[in-house]
Short mmCIF file of C-alpha atoms in Angstrom, two decimals:
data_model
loop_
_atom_site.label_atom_id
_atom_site.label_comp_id
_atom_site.label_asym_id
_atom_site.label_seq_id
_atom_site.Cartn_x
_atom_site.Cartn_y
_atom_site.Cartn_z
CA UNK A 6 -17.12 -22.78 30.45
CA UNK A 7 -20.05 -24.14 28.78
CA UNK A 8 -20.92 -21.12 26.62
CA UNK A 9 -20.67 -21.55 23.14
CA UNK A 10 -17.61 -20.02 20.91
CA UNK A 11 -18.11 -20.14 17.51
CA UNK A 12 -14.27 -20.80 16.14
CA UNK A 13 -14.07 -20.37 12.10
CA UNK A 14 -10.66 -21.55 10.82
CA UNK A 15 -9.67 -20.61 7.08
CA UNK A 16 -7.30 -23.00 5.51
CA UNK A 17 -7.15 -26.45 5.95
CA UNK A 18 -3.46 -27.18 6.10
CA UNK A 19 -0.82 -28.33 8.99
CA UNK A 20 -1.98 -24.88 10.94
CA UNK A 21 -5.46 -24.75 10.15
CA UNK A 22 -5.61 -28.62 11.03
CA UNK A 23 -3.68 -28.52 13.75
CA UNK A 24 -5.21 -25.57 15.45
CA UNK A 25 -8.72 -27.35 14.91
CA UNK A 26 -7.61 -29.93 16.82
CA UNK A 27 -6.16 -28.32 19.75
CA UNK A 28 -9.33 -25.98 20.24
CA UNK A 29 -11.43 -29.34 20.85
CA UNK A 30 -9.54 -29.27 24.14
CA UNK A 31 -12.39 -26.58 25.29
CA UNK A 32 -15.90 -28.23 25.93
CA UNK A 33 -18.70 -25.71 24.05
CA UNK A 34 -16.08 -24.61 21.03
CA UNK A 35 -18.02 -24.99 17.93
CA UNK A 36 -14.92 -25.14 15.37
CA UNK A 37 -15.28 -24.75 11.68
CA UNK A 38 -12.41 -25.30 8.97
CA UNK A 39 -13.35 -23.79 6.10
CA UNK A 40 -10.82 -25.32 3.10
CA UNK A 41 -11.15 -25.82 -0.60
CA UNK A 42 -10.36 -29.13 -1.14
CA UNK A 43 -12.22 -32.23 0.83
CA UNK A 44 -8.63 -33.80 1.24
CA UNK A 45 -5.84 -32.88 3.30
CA UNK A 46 -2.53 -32.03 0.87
CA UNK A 47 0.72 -33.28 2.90
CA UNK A 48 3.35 -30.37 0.90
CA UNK A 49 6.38 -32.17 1.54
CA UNK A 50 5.27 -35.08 -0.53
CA UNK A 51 4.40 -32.81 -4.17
CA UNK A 52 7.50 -33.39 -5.86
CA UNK A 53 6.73 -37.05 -5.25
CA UNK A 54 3.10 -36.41 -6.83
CA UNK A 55 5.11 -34.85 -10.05
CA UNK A 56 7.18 -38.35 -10.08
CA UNK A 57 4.44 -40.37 -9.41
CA UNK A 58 5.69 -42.25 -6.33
CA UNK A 59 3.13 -41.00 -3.73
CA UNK A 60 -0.52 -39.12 -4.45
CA UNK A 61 -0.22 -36.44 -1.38
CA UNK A 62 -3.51 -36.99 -0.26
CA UNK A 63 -4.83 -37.59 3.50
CA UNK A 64 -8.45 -38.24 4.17
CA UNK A 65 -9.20 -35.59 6.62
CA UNK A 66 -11.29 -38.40 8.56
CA UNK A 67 -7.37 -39.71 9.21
CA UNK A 68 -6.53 -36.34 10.82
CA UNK A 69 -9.18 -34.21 11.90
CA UNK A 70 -10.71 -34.73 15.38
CA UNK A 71 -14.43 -35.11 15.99
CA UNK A 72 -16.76 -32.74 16.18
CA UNK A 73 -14.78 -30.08 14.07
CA UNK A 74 -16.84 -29.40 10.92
CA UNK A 75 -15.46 -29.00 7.60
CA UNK A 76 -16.45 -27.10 4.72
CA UNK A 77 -14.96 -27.59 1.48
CA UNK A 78 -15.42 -23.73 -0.16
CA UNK A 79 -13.12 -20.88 -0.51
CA UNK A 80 -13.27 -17.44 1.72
CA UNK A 81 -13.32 -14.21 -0.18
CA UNK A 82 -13.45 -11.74 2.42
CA UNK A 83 -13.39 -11.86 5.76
CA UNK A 84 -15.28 -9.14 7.37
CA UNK A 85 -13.72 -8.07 10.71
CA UNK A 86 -16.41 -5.46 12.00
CA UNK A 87 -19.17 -8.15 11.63
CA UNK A 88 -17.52 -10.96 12.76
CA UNK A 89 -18.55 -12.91 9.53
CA UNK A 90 -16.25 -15.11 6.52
CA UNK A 91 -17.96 -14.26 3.34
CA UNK A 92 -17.81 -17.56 1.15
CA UNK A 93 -17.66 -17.86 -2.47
CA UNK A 94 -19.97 -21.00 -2.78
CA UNK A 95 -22.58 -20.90 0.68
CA UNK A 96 -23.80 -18.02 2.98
CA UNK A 97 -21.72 -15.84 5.10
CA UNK A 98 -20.81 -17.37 8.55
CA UNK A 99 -20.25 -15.92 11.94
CA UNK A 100 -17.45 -16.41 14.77
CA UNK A 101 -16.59 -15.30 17.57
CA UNK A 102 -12.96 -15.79 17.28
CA UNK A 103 -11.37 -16.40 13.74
CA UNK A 104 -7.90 -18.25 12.90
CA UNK A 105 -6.30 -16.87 9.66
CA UNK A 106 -4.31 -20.11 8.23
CA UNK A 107 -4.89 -19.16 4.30
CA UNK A 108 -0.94 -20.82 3.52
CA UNK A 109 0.82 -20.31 0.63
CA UNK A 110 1.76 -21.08 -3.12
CA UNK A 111 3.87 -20.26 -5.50
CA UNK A 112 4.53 -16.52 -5.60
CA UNK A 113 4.09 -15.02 -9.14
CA UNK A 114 6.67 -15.03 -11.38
CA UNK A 115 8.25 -11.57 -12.40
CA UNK A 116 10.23 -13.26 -14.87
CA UNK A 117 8.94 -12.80 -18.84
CA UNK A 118 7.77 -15.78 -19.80
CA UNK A 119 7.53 -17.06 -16.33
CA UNK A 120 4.26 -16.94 -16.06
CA UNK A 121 2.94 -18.73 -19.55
CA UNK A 122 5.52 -21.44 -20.05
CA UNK A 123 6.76 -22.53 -16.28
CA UNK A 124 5.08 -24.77 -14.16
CA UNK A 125 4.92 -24.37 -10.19
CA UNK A 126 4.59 -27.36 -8.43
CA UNK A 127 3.66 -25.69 -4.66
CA UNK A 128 -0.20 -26.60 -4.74
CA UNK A 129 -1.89 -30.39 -5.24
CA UNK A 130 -3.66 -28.53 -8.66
CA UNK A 131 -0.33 -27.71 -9.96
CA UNK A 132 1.48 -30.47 -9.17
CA UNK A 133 -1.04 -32.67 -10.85
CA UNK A 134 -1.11 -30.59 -13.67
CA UNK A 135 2.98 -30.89 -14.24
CA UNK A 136 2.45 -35.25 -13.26
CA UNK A 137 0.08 -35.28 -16.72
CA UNK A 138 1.81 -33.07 -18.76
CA UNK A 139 5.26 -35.21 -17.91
CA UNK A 140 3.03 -38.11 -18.94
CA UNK A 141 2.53 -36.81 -22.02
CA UNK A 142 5.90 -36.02 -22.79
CA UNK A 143 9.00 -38.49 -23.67
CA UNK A 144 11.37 -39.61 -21.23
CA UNK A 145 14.00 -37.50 -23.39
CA UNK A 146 12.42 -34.96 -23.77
CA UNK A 147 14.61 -31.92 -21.27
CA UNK A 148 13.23 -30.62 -18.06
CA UNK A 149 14.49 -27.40 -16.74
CA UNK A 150 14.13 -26.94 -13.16
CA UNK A 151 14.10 -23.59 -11.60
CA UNK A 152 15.32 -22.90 -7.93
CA UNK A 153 18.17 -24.07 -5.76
CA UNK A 154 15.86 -24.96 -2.74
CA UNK A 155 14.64 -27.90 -1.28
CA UNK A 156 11.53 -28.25 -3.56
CA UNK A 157 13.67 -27.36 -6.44
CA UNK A 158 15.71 -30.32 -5.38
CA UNK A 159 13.34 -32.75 -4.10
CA UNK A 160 11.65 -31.95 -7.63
CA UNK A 161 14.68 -32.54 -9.87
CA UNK A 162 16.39 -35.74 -8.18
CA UNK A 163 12.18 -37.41 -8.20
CA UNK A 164 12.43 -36.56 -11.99
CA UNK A 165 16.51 -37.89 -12.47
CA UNK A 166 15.63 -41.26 -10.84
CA UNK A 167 12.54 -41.97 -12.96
CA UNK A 168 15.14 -41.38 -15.80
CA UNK A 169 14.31 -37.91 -16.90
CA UNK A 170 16.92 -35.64 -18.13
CA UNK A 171 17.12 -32.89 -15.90
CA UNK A 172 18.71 -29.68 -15.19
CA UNK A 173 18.82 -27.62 -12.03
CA UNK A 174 18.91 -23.65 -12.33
CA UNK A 175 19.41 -22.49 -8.95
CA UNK A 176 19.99 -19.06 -9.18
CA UNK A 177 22.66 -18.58 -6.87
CA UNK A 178 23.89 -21.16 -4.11
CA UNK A 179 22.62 -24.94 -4.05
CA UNK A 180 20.83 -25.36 -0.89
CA UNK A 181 22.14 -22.44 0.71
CA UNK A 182 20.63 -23.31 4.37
CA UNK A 183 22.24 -26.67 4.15
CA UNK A 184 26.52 -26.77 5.84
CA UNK A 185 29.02 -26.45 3.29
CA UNK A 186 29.94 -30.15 3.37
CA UNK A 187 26.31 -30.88 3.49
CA UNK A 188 26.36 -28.94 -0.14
CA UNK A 189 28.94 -30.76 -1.61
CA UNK A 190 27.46 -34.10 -0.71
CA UNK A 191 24.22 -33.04 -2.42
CA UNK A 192 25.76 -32.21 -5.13
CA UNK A 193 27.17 -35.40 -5.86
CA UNK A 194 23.74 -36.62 -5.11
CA UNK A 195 22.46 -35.20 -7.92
CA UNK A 196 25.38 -36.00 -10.36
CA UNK A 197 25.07 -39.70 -9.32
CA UNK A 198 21.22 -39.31 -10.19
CA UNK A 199 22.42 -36.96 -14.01
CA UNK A 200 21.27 -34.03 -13.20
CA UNK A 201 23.24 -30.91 -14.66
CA UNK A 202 23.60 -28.25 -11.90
CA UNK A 203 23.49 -24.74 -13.08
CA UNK A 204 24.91 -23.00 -10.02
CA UNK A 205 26.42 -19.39 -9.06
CA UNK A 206 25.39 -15.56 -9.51
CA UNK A 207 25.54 -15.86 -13.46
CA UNK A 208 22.69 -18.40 -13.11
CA UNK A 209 19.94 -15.81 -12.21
CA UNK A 210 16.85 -16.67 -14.71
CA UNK A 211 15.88 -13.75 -16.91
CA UNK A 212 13.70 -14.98 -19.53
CA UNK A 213 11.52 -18.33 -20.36
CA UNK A 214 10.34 -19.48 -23.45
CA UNK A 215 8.79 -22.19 -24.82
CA UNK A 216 12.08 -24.45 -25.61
CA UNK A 217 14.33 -22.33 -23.74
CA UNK A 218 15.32 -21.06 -20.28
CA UNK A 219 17.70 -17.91 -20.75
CA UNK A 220 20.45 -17.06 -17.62
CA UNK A 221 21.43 -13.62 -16.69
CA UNK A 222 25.11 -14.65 -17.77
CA UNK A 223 24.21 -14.98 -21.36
CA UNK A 224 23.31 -18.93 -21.57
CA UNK A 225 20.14 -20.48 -22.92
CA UNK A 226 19.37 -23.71 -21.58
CA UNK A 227 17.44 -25.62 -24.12
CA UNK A 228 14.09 -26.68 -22.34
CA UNK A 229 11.07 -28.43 -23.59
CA UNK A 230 9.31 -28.74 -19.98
CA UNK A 231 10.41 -25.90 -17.15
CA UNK A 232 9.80 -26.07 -13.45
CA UNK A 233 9.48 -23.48 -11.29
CA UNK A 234 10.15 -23.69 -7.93
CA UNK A 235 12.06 -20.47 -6.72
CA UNK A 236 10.05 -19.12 -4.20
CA UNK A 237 6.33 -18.62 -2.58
CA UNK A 238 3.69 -16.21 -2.34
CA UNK A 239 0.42 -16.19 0.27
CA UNK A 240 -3.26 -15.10 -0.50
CA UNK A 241 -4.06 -11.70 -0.99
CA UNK A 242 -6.93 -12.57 1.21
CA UNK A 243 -5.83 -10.41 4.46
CA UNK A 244 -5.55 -7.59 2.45
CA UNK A 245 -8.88 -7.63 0.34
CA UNK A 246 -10.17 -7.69 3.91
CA UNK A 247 -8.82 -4.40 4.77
CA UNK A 248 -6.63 -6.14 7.45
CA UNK A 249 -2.75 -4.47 8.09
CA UNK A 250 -0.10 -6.95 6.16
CA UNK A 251 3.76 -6.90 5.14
CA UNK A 252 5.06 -6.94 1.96
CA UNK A 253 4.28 -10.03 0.71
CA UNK A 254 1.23 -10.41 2.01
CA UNK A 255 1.13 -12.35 5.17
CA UNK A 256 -1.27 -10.85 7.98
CA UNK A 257 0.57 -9.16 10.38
CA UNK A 258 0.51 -10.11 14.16
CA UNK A 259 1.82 -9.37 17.79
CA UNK A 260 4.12 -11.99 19.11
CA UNK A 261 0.99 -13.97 20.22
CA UNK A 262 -0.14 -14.36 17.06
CA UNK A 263 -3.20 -11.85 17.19
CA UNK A 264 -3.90 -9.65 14.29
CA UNK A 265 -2.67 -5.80 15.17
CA UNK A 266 -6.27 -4.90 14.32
CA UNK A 267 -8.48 -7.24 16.09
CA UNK A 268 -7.85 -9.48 19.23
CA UNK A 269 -10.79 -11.64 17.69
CA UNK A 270 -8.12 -12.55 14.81
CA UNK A 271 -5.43 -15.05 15.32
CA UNK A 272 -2.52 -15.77 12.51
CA UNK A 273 -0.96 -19.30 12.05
CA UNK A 274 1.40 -20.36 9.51
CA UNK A 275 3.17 -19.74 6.43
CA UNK A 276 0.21 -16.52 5.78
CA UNK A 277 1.38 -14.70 9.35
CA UNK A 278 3.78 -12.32 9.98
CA UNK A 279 4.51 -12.00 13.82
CA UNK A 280 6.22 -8.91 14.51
CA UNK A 281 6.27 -8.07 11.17
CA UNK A 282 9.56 -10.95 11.48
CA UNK A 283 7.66 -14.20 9.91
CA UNK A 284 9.49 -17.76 10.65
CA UNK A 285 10.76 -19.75 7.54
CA UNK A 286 7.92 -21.17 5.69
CA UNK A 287 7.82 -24.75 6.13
CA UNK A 288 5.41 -27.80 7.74
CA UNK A 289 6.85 -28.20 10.91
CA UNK A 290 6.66 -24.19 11.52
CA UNK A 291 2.82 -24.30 10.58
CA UNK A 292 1.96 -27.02 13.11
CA UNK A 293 3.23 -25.24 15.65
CA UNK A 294 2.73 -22.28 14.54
CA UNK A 295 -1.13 -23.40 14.48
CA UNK A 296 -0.97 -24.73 18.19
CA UNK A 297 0.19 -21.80 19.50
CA UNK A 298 -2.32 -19.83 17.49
CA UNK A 299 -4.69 -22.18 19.08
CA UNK A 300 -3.40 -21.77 22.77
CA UNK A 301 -3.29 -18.05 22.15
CA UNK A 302 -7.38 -18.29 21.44
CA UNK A 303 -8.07 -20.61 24.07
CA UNK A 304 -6.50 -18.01 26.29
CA UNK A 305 -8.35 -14.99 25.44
CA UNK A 306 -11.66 -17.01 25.67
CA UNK A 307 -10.55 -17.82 29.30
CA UNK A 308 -10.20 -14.20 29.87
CA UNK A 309 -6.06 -14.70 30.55
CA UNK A 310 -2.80 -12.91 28.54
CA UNK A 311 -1.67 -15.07 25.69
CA UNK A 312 1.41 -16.09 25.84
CA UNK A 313 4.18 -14.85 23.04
CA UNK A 314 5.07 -17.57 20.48
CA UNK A 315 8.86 -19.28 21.28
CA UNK A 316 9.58 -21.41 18.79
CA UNK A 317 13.24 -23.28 17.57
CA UNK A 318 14.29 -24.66 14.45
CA UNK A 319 16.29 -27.95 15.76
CA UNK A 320 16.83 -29.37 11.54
CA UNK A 321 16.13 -29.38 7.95
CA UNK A 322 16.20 -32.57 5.43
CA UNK A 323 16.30 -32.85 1.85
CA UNK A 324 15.87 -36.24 -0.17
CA UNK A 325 17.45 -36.72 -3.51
CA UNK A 326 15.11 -39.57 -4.65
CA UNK A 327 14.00 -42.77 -3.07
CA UNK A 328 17.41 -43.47 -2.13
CA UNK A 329 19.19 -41.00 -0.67
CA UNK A 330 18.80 -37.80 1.40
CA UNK A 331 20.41 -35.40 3.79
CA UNK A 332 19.24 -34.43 7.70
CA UNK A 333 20.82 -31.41 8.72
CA UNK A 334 20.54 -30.53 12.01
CA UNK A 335 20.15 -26.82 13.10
CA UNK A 336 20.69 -24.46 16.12
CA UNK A 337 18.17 -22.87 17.46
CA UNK A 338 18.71 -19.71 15.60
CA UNK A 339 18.23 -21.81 12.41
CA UNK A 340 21.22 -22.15 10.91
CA UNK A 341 22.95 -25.04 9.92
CA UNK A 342 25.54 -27.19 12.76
CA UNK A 343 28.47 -29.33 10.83
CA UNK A 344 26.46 -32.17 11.99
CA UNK A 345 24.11 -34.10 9.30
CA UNK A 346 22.89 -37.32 8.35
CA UNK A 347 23.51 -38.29 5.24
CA UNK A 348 22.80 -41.37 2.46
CA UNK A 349 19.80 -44.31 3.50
CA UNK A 350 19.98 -42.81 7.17
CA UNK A 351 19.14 -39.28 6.17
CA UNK A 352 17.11 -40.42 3.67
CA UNK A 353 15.08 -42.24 6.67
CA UNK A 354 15.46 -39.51 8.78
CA UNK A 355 13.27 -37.53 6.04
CA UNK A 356 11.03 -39.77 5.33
CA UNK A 357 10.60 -40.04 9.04
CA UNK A 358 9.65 -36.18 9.25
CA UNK A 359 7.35 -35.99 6.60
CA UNK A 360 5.27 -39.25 8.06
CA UNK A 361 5.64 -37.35 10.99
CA UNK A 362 4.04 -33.97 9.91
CA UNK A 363 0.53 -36.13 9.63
CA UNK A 364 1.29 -38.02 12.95
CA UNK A 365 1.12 -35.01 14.74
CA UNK A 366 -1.78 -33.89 13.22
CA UNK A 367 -3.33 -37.23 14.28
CA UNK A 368 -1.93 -37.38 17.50
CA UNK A 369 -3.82 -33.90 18.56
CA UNK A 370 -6.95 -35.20 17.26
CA UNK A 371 -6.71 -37.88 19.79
CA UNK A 372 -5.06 -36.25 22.70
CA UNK A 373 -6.00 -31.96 22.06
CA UNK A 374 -2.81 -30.00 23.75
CA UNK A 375 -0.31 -33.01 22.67
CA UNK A 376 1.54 -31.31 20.91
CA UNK A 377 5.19 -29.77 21.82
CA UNK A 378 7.89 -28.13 19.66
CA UNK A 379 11.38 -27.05 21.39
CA UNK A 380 11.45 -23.05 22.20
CA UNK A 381 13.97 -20.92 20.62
CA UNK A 382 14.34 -18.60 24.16
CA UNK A 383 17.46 -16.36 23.39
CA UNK A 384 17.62 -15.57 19.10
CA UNK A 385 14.23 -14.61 18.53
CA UNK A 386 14.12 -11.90 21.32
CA UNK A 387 17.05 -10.77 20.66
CA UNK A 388 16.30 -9.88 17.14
CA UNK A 389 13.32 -8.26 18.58
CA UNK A 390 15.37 -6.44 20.81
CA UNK A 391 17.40 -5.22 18.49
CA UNK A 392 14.52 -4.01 15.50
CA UNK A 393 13.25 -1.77 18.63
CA UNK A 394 16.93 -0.67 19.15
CA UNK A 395 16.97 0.55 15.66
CA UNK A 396 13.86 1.85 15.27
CA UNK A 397 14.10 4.38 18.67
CA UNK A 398 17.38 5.92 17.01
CA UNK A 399 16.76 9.19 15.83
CA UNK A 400 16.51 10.42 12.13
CA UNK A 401 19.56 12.26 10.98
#
């Protein structure tokens, strides 16, 4: 029990963090989070960094347990055959077991124009780069929001309230996860805050331009400042290290969370693909997505059969503003119940989850293992169950 394991961790997010943490519970791990900023970025609180009304940063003293050390660099390749991260700033460095948290960002745009005159907002750079150019630009001036989501509208309402005039392009449906009386009430949200909602198939975004956002049903929507928000993307890392991924990128893993081509390799977070059947990208997935990556490691260095991840998605909030916001609770198959909070009480309710999302954090610094999340126990195997079904049918 007292031999050393060298642990490397790439990405310093709610996984990588949280799977640091939950490795100290092993006397002899040496753990190493390798991450390119020296500050921890709390995601849910970047639209409030575009508004100004919070600066999304965490000293990782705040969160990260003792002992684990941190290096603030980037990984360009991870070679599996030597057991070594190669490191665009320092030497390479060796593991014995590595945990792939890499994250995400915004996925790139395949819309013309997308690219040159939009503005993500899904890392801390980017955000910070949309805060100064806002400050540059008059209050009048028209902001065109892209994407129906939760960051699309966490992004616009922030904007609305600090008396921006703002439109919403969603693309399609407003919120789509959220009840259908849990949509209507955010959209009068957003009316009470001015924003114009663009909603519906004709609403797809074909073209930006510099002063002008152009809609698949014919529209331009005059623009000096557009946001874009619909959808995310991971690093290509995984894949520039000859390691097997899906589609978009994400490494791809057994139900434990172990890379199909190395048991050395463990995946947590929005950048793994269990089962080639990835959970919803969000915070409260990664942290518990990064325990169990953590238990799964703990367990192979003990010379036992990790356990496969079960995992439930009990709710999803939204705020519109500093004022208002909706807590939609889930089943465990994550879809929405007709049960939600709405107005101050969801709007605590959110705020209470994203103060949470660094409590935890803290918590298994303290107290390594802490941390539980409800299991999911029917859905997930099921649609496992079912992908096997299909796939053993024959070819006609």
């Amino acid at each position: 029990m007292n031999d050393t394991i060298d642990v490397v961790i790439v990405g310093g997010g709610y996984a990588g963090v949280m799977a640091a943490n939950r490795l100290t519970a092993r006397p002899g791990t040496r753990i190493t989070l390798i991450n390119p900023r020296p500050v921890f970025v709390p995601r849910l609180r970047l639209h409030q960094l575009v508004a100004g009304t919070h600066d999304a940063r965490v000293g990782y003293e705040e969160i990260l347990a003792d002992g684990v050390a941190l290096i603030t660099d980037s990984v360009t390749r991870i070679d599996a055959g030597a057991r070594r991260v190669e490191r665009a700033g320092g030497a390479d460095l060796g593991y014995d077991y590595l945990v792939y948290a890499a994250g995400s960002a915004a996925a790139a745009p395949r819309v013309p124009g997308a690219a040159e005159f939009a503005y993500p907002v899904a890392t801390f750079e980017a955000a910070h780069r949309l805060r100064e150019v806002l400050d540059g630009t008059p209050r009048t001036a028209p902001v065109t929001v892209v994407g129906g989501g939760p960051t699309g509208v966490e992004t616009a309402a922030e904007l609305a309230e600090r008396g921006r005039a703002v439109t919403l392009v969603t693309g399609g449906a407003l919120l789509p996860y959220l009840h259908r009386r849990a949509r209507r009430t955010a959209g009068r949200y957003l009316a009470e805050l001015g924003v114009t909602v663009l909603d519906g198939p004709g609403t797809r975004v074909t073209a930006v331009a510099r002063a002008a956002v152009s809609l698949a049903d014919g529209r331009e929507v005059p623009t000096e400042i557009t946001v874009w928000t619909a959808g995310f993307g991971v690093p290509d890392l995984a894949a520039r290290s000859g390691l097997r991924t899906d589609a978009e990128g994400r490494l791809l893993t057994d139900e434990t969370l172990t890379a199909l081509d190395d048991d050395r390799i463990v995946a947590a977070g929005d950048a793994a693909a269990p089962s080639d059947l990835p959970f919803r990208m969000s915070a409260y997935a990664a942290g518990c997505l990064g325990a169990h990556a953590a238990d799964t490691v703990l367990r192979r260095i003990a010379g036992e059969a990790p356990a496969p991840i079960d995992l439930a998605f009990p709710a999803m909030c939204v705020s519109f503003g500093r004022g208002a916001g909706i807590f939609q609770l889930g089943r465990k198959n994550d879809t929405a119940l007709p049960l939600y909070f709405t107005g101050f009480a969801g709007r605590r309710l959110k705020e209470f989850a994203c103060a949470s999302s660094v409590a935890h954090l803290a918590k298994e610094a303290r107290e390594p293992g802490a941390h539980r999340w409800p299991g999911d126990g029917a859905h997930r195997p099921a649609l496992l169950a079912a992908r096997r079904d299909e796939s053993a049918l024959p070819v006609r």
